[in-house]
Short mmCIF file of C-alpha atoms in Angstrom, two decimals:
data_model
loop_
_atom_site.label_atom_id
_atom_site.label_comp_id
_atom_site.label_asym_id
_atom_site.label_seq_id
_atom_site.Cartn_x
_atom_site.Cartn_y
_atom_site.Cartn_z
CA UNK A 1 57.27 235.40 60.45
CA UNK A 2 59.35 238.55 60.96
CA UNK A 3 62.54 236.52 61.42
CA UNK A 4 61.94 234.46 58.26
CA UNK A 5 60.92 237.54 56.25
CA UNK A 6 64.16 239.29 57.24
CA UNK A 7 66.33 236.45 55.94
CA UNK A 8 66.84 234.31 59.05
CA UNK A 9 66.54 230.53 58.98
CA UNK A 10 63.74 229.67 61.36
CA UNK A 11 62.42 226.46 62.87
CA UNK A 12 58.97 226.90 64.35
CA UNK A 13 58.31 224.35 67.10
CA UNK A 14 54.90 223.49 68.54
CA UNK A 15 53.14 220.55 70.15
CA UNK A 16 51.39 219.04 67.14
CA UNK A 17 51.56 218.94 63.35
CA UNK A 18 47.99 220.22 63.28
CA UNK A 19 48.93 223.40 65.15
CA UNK A 20 52.03 223.84 62.97
CA UNK A 21 49.98 223.52 59.75
CA UNK A 22 47.59 226.17 61.04
CA UNK A 23 50.50 228.41 62.08
CA UNK A 24 52.24 228.11 58.70
CA UNK A 25 49.00 228.92 56.89
CA UNK A 26 48.51 231.94 59.18
CA UNK A 27 52.05 233.12 58.47
CA UNK A 28 51.55 232.73 54.71
CA UNK A 29 48.32 234.74 54.82
CA UNK A 30 49.94 237.39 56.97
CA UNK A 31 52.92 237.66 54.58
CA UNK A 32 50.52 238.10 51.67
CA UNK A 33 48.80 240.96 53.50
CA UNK A 34 52.19 242.59 54.10
CA UNK A 35 53.12 242.31 50.39
CA UNK A 36 49.87 243.92 49.27
CA UNK A 37 51.02 247.13 50.94
CA UNK A 38 54.77 246.72 50.45
CA UNK A 39 54.69 245.69 46.79
CA UNK A 40 51.40 247.28 45.70
CA UNK A 41 52.66 248.05 42.17
CA UNK A 42 55.01 245.03 41.87
CA UNK A 43 52.96 241.84 42.44
CA UNK A 44 55.77 239.58 41.08
CA UNK A 45 58.21 240.96 43.65
CA UNK A 46 55.54 240.37 46.29
CA UNK A 47 55.11 236.72 45.33
CA UNK A 48 58.88 236.27 45.40
CA UNK A 49 59.06 237.87 48.86
CA UNK A 50 56.45 235.44 50.25
CA UNK A 51 58.15 232.40 48.68
CA UNK A 52 61.56 233.46 49.97
CA UNK A 53 60.26 233.97 53.52
CA UNK A 54 58.46 230.62 53.54
CA UNK A 55 61.63 228.90 52.29
CA UNK A 56 63.39 230.16 55.44
CA UNK A 57 60.77 228.48 57.60
CA UNK A 58 60.58 224.83 58.63
CA UNK A 59 58.56 223.24 61.43
CA UNK A 60 59.09 220.57 64.06
CA UNK A 61 57.30 219.05 67.05
CA UNK A 62 60.59 218.15 68.73
CA UNK A 63 62.53 221.12 70.09
CA UNK A 64 65.41 218.97 71.33
CA UNK A 65 66.13 217.58 67.86
CA UNK A 66 66.47 221.03 66.23
CA UNK A 67 68.16 223.02 69.00
CA UNK A 68 71.65 221.58 68.30
CA UNK A 69 72.03 223.79 65.20
CA UNK A 70 70.44 226.94 66.61
CA UNK A 71 72.04 230.30 67.50
CA UNK A 72 69.00 231.78 69.21
CA UNK A 73 66.03 230.15 70.94
CA UNK A 74 62.97 232.37 71.50
CA UNK A 75 60.41 230.81 73.81
CA UNK A 76 56.80 231.99 73.55
CA UNK A 77 54.82 229.25 75.32
CA UNK A 78 52.21 229.45 78.10
CA UNK A 79 52.84 232.06 80.88
CA UNK A 80 53.71 229.47 83.50
CA UNK A 81 57.07 229.51 85.26
CA UNK A 82 57.28 225.75 85.86
CA UNK A 83 56.38 224.83 82.27
CA UNK A 84 58.85 227.35 80.85
CA UNK A 85 61.62 226.22 83.22
CA UNK A 86 61.03 222.59 82.28
CA UNK A 87 61.49 223.46 78.59
CA UNK A 88 64.61 225.58 79.14
CA UNK A 89 66.18 222.94 81.38
CA UNK A 90 65.68 220.32 78.67
CA UNK A 91 66.95 222.49 75.81
CA UNK A 92 69.96 223.63 77.86
CA UNK A 93 71.33 220.06 77.80
CA UNK A 94 71.24 219.83 74.01
CA UNK A 95 71.92 223.37 72.77
CA UNK A 96 75.47 224.36 71.72
CA UNK A 97 77.48 226.43 74.16
CA UNK A 98 77.14 229.66 72.11
CA UNK A 99 73.34 229.43 71.79
CA UNK A 100 71.45 232.33 73.36
CA UNK A 101 68.15 231.63 75.11
CA UNK A 102 65.46 234.33 75.23
CA UNK A 103 61.93 234.42 76.60
CA UNK A 104 59.01 236.41 75.18
CA UNK A 105 57.33 236.49 78.62
CA UNK A 106 55.48 239.66 79.50
CA UNK A 107 55.17 239.18 83.25
CA UNK A 108 57.59 236.57 84.61
CA UNK A 109 61.09 237.31 85.89
CA UNK A 110 63.76 236.51 83.31
CA UNK A 111 66.21 235.76 86.14
CA UNK A 112 63.99 232.94 87.43
CA UNK A 113 63.88 231.44 83.94
CA UNK A 114 67.64 231.84 83.40
CA UNK A 115 68.31 230.05 86.70
CA UNK A 116 66.81 226.85 85.27
CA UNK A 117 69.78 226.66 82.86
CA UNK A 118 73.58 226.64 83.01
CA UNK A 119 73.78 229.63 80.63
CA UNK A 120 72.66 232.56 82.78
CA UNK A 121 75.14 234.80 80.92
CA UNK A 122 73.58 233.82 77.57
CA UNK A 123 69.98 234.39 78.64
CA UNK A 124 67.80 237.48 78.22
CA UNK A 125 64.30 238.69 77.50
CA UNK A 126 62.96 239.52 74.03
CA UNK A 127 59.45 240.84 74.56
CA UNK A 128 57.65 241.40 71.25
CA UNK A 129 54.26 243.15 71.01
CA UNK A 130 51.06 241.96 69.35
CA UNK A 131 50.51 241.82 66.41
CA UNK A 132 54.26 241.27 65.92
CA UNK A 133 54.40 241.93 62.14
CA UNK A 134 52.91 245.41 62.70
CA UNK A 135 54.29 246.51 66.07
CA UNK A 136 57.76 248.02 65.92
CA UNK A 137 58.71 247.61 69.57
CA UNK A 138 60.82 244.94 71.25
CA UNK A 139 61.80 245.16 74.92
CA UNK A 140 65.28 243.66 75.41
CA UNK A 141 65.74 242.54 79.00
CA UNK A 142 69.12 242.24 80.66
CA UNK A 143 69.35 240.33 83.93
CA UNK A 144 72.25 240.93 86.36
CA UNK A 145 73.85 237.79 84.84
CA UNK A 146 73.31 238.56 81.13
CA UNK A 147 76.67 239.28 79.51
CA UNK A 148 77.20 242.48 77.54
CA UNK A 149 77.93 240.37 74.45
CA UNK A 150 74.58 238.55 74.77
CA UNK A 151 72.74 241.82 75.39
CA UNK A 152 74.28 243.39 72.27
CA UNK A 153 73.46 240.28 70.20
CA UNK A 154 69.81 240.54 71.26
CA UNK A 155 69.73 244.25 70.36
CA UNK A 156 71.32 243.46 66.97
CA UNK A 157 68.84 240.67 66.28
CA UNK A 158 65.91 242.98 67.11
CA UNK A 159 67.20 245.56 64.63
CA UNK A 160 67.90 242.84 62.02
CA UNK A 161 64.21 241.80 62.07
CA UNK A 162 63.22 245.43 61.53
CA UNK A 163 62.19 246.32 65.08
CA UNK A 164 63.05 249.21 67.38
CA UNK A 165 64.55 247.79 70.59
CA UNK A 166 64.38 249.46 73.99
CA UNK A 167 66.21 248.01 76.98
CA UNK A 168 65.05 247.47 80.52
CA UNK A 169 66.26 245.73 83.66
CA UNK A 170 64.51 242.58 84.88
CA UNK A 171 61.74 244.41 86.73
CA UNK A 172 58.05 243.29 86.87
CA UNK A 173 56.33 244.03 83.53
CA UNK A 174 59.46 245.66 82.07
CA UNK A 175 58.50 249.10 80.66
CA UNK A 176 55.18 248.86 78.80
CA UNK A 177 53.23 246.43 81.02
CA UNK A 178 54.58 247.98 84.22
CA UNK A 179 52.82 251.20 83.19
CA UNK A 180 49.93 249.69 81.23
CA UNK A 181 48.62 247.01 83.61
CA UNK A 182 48.28 249.31 86.68
CA UNK A 183 46.59 251.88 84.39
CA UNK A 184 44.04 249.26 83.24
CA UNK A 185 43.49 248.15 86.85
CA UNK A 186 42.93 251.77 87.94
CA UNK A 187 40.27 252.06 85.20
CA UNK A 188 38.51 248.98 86.61
CA UNK A 189 38.64 250.46 90.13
CA UNK A 190 37.23 253.76 88.85
CA UNK A 191 34.32 251.81 87.34
CA UNK A 192 33.95 249.59 90.45
CA UNK A 193 33.56 252.69 92.63
CA UNK A 194 30.79 253.93 90.31
CA UNK A 195 32.71 257.10 89.43
CA UNK A 196 32.20 256.67 85.67
CA UNK A 197 30.81 254.13 83.20
CA UNK A 198 33.21 251.84 81.33
CA UNK A 199 31.99 253.30 78.03
CA UNK A 200 32.78 256.86 79.16
CA UNK A 201 36.18 255.83 80.55
CA UNK A 202 37.05 254.25 77.18
CA UNK A 203 35.89 257.30 75.20
CA UNK A 204 37.75 259.63 77.58
CA UNK A 205 41.09 257.82 77.19
CA UNK A 206 40.74 257.58 73.40
CA UNK A 207 39.76 261.21 72.86
CA UNK A 208 41.58 262.77 75.81
CA UNK A 209 44.84 260.82 75.82
CA UNK A 210 44.95 259.73 72.17
CA UNK A 211 44.99 256.00 73.01
CA UNK A 212 43.89 253.74 70.13
CA UNK A 213 41.77 251.65 72.54
CA UNK A 214 40.18 252.43 75.87
CA UNK A 215 41.29 250.42 78.95
CA UNK A 216 38.21 248.12 78.95
CA UNK A 217 38.51 247.44 75.21
CA UNK A 218 42.18 246.70 75.77
CA UNK A 219 41.49 244.36 78.71
CA UNK A 220 39.00 242.42 76.56
CA UNK A 221 41.54 242.29 73.72
CA UNK A 222 44.40 241.08 75.96
CA UNK A 223 42.18 238.57 77.77
CA UNK A 224 40.87 239.07 81.30
CA UNK A 225 42.48 235.81 82.43
CA UNK A 226 45.89 237.00 81.23
CA UNK A 227 45.47 240.36 82.97
CA UNK A 228 44.38 238.66 86.20
CA UNK A 229 47.32 236.26 85.99
CA UNK A 230 49.76 239.17 85.68
CA UNK A 231 48.27 241.25 88.50
CA UNK A 232 48.02 238.21 90.82
CA UNK A 233 51.68 237.39 90.19
CA UNK A 234 52.81 240.93 90.91
CA UNK A 235 50.55 241.13 93.98
CA UNK A 236 52.25 238.04 95.42
CA UNK A 237 55.66 239.68 94.81
CA UNK A 238 54.63 243.04 96.34
CA UNK A 239 51.48 242.51 98.45
CA UNK A 240 51.59 246.04 99.90
CA UNK A 241 51.77 247.84 96.54
CA UNK A 242 48.29 249.37 95.96
CA UNK A 243 48.90 249.42 92.19
CA UNK A 244 49.03 245.61 92.24
CA UNK A 245 45.86 245.07 94.31
CA UNK A 246 43.46 242.49 92.79
CA UNK A 247 40.02 243.56 91.54
CA UNK A 248 36.85 241.77 92.74
CA UNK A 249 35.08 242.55 89.44
CA UNK A 250 37.93 241.19 87.30
CA UNK A 251 38.08 238.05 89.50
CA UNK A 252 34.31 237.56 89.13
CA UNK A 253 34.37 237.86 85.32
CA UNK A 254 37.26 235.39 85.04
CA UNK A 255 35.42 232.96 87.34
CA UNK A 256 32.37 233.23 85.03
CA UNK A 257 34.67 232.45 82.06
CA UNK A 258 33.97 235.87 80.57
CA UNK A 259 37.52 236.40 79.37
CA UNK A 260 37.02 239.06 76.71
CA UNK A 261 37.00 238.89 72.93
CA UNK A 262 38.20 235.28 72.74
CA UNK A 263 35.14 233.98 74.64
CA UNK A 264 32.64 236.46 73.14
CA UNK A 265 32.15 238.38 76.39
CA UNK A 266 34.27 240.25 78.92
CA UNK A 267 33.55 243.80 79.98
CA UNK A 268 31.70 244.05 76.66
CA UNK A 269 29.76 241.51 74.57
CA UNK A 270 31.07 240.46 71.16
CA UNK A 271 29.03 238.77 68.43
#
């Protein structure tokens, strides 16, 4: 959406036409919401903006067939190293030499993904934040093999889609999640020890630290399975780091399929 709205030609690839139809509809609705604010007193200009953005967007279920005319590939599929590597390995064979590959992963090492291709120098991380149309931040990740030219291209692209890029080395969680995930886990441990209720912890962080959501609300929003997946991955990388220690309560909730907002119950219940 943000790439198409900023004048880039975009091909959105997913596994089925059904998913793509749903995605396109979602993008159209989201664009309309943006125009209501952006062109409040000029509805014609708003309609034109939506049409123009949608014209820049086509869809496909076959990544290989569209990659040959692409300058930048941004992967945002399931957080699974093997699945991502399989995709990159396949696309690497068909993409032009100049094409830059980027991953939107939030927890996996970019270097491990880059190593599945023959273009380690043209590979980096572009970590956008949810919801992407509203959040201004993009973390641009440079591995030891990423060329300066590639790194600068990724910074330029981030600015061209209207975002504010920050850069970080290929370290677990980059900047935001490296600070945020251990903070959320510490909140769970505080609650596990019986030191404070989850409701009071949430209120305290919102009113005392100015956070828009408390840690338990945020965990439910992110998805408890996603949070567990991240912390388990980091724990296996650094088993002696107390910040990355797993939580029995989080493990229990995930086992019970209480994954947060998306399942109707996590730390809190949702109607």
